[in-house]
Coordinates of C-alpha atoms in Angstrom, one line a residue:
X172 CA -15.2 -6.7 -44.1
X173 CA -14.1 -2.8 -43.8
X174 CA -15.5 -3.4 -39.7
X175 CA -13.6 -6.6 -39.1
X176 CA -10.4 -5.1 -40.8
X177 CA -10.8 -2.2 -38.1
X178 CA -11.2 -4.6 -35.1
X179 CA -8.1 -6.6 -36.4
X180 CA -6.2 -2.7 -36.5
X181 CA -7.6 -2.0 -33.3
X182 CA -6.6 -4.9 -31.7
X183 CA -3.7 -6.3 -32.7
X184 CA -1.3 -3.8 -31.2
X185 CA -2.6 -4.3 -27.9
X186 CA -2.4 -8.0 -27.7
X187 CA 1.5 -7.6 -29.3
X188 CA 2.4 -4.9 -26.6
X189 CA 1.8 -7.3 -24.0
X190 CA 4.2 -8.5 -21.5
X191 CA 5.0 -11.8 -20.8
X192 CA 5.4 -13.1 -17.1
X193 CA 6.7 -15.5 -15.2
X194 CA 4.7 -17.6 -12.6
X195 CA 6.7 -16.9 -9.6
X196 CA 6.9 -20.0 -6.6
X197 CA 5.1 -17.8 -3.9
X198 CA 5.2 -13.8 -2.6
X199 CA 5.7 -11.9 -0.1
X200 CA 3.3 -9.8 1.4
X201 CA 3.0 -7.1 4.5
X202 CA 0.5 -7.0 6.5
X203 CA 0.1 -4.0 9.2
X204 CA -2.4 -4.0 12.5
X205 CA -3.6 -0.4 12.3
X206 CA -4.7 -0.9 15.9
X207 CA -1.4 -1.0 17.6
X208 CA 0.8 -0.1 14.4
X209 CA 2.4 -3.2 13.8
X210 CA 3.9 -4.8 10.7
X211 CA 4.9 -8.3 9.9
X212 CA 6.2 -9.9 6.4
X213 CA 4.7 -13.3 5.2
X214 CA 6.1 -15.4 2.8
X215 CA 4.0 -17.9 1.4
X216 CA 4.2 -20.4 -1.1
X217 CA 1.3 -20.2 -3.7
X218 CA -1.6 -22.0 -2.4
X219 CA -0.8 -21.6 1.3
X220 CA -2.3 -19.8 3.7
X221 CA -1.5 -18.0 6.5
X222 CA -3.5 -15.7 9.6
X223 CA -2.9 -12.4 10.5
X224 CA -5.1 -11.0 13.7
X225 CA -8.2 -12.5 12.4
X226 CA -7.9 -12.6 8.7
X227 CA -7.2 -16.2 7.1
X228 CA -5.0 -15.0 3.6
X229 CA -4.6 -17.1 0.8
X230 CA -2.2 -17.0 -2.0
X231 CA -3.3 -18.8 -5.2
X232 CA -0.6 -17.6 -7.6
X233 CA 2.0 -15.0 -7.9
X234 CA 3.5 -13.5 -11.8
X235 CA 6.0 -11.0 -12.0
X236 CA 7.4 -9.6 -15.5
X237 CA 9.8 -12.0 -17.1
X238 CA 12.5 -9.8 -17.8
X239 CA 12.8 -8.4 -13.7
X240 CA 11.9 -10.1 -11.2
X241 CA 11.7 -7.0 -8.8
X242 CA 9.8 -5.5 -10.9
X243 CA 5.9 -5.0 -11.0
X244 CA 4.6 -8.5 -8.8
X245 CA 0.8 -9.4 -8.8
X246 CA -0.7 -11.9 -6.9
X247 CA -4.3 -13.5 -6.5
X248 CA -5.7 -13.4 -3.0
X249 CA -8.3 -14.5 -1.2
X250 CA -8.5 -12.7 1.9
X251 CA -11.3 -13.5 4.7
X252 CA -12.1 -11.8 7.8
X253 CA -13.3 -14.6 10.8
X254 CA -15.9 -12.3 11.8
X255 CA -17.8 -13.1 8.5
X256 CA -18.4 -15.4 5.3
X257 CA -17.8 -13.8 2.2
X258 CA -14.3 -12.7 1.7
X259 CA -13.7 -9.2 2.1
X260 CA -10.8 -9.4 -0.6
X261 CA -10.7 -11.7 -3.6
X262 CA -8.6 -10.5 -6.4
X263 CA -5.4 -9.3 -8.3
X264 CA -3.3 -7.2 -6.4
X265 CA -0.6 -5.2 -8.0
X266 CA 3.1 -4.8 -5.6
X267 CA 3.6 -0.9 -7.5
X268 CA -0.2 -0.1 -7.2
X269 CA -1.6 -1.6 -3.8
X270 CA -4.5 1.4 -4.2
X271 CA -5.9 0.2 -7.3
X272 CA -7.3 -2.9 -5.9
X273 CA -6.9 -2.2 -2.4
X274 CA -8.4 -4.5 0.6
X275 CA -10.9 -2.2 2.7
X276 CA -10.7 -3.3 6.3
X277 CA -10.9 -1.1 9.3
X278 CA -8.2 -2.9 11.4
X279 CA -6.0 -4.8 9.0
X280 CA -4.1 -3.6 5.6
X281 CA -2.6 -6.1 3.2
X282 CA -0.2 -5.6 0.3
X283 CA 2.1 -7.6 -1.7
X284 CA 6.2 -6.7 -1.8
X285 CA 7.2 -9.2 -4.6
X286 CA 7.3 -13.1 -5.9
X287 CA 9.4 -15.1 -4.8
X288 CA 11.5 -17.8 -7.1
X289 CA 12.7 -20.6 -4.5

């Protein structure tokens, strides 16, 4: 009982310092050609997809804090080179942390600006 009481303790201030989000309608992300050092914005809806050089990317969904809307975006992406079958990125990836789950690609770098609402 003395254990379970513990885990409860533990626990419960976690799950109540969580922040609620809002499901945006899409996001926009950057994506740069390290080749020739060009950028371009994409703006997709969630569940669209979209090419850049020879990566296919795919936006399954797109949350953002409910109380700002600019503020910290993540979105799920599935990102897959032409050259080969797995993807080389499939995952949460956070707009104010782009290192901590970053897409490794020698050419191509991908990142995520914000959510979009309309």
């Amino acid at each position: 009982m003395r254990s379970l009481c513990l885990l409860l303790g533990l626990f419960l201030p976690a799950a109540s310092m969580a922040q609620d989000v809002v499901v945006g309608t899409g996001a926009v992300l950057r994506g740069l050609d390290k080749l020739n050092g060009t950028s371009v914005d994409m703006v997709l809806a969630n569940g669209e997809k979209t090419e850049l050089g020879r990566l296919t990317v795919i936006l399954s969904e797109c949350r953002y804090p409910a109380d700002d809307l600019a503020g910290d975006a993540f979105a799920f992406l599935t990102i897959q080179d032409s050259n080969g079958t797995d993807p080389i990125f499939k995952g949460w990836m956070i707009a104010s942390s782009p290192a901590l789950s970053a897409m490794e690609h020698p050419r191509y770098d991908v990142w995520v600006l914000r959510c979009t609402t309309e």
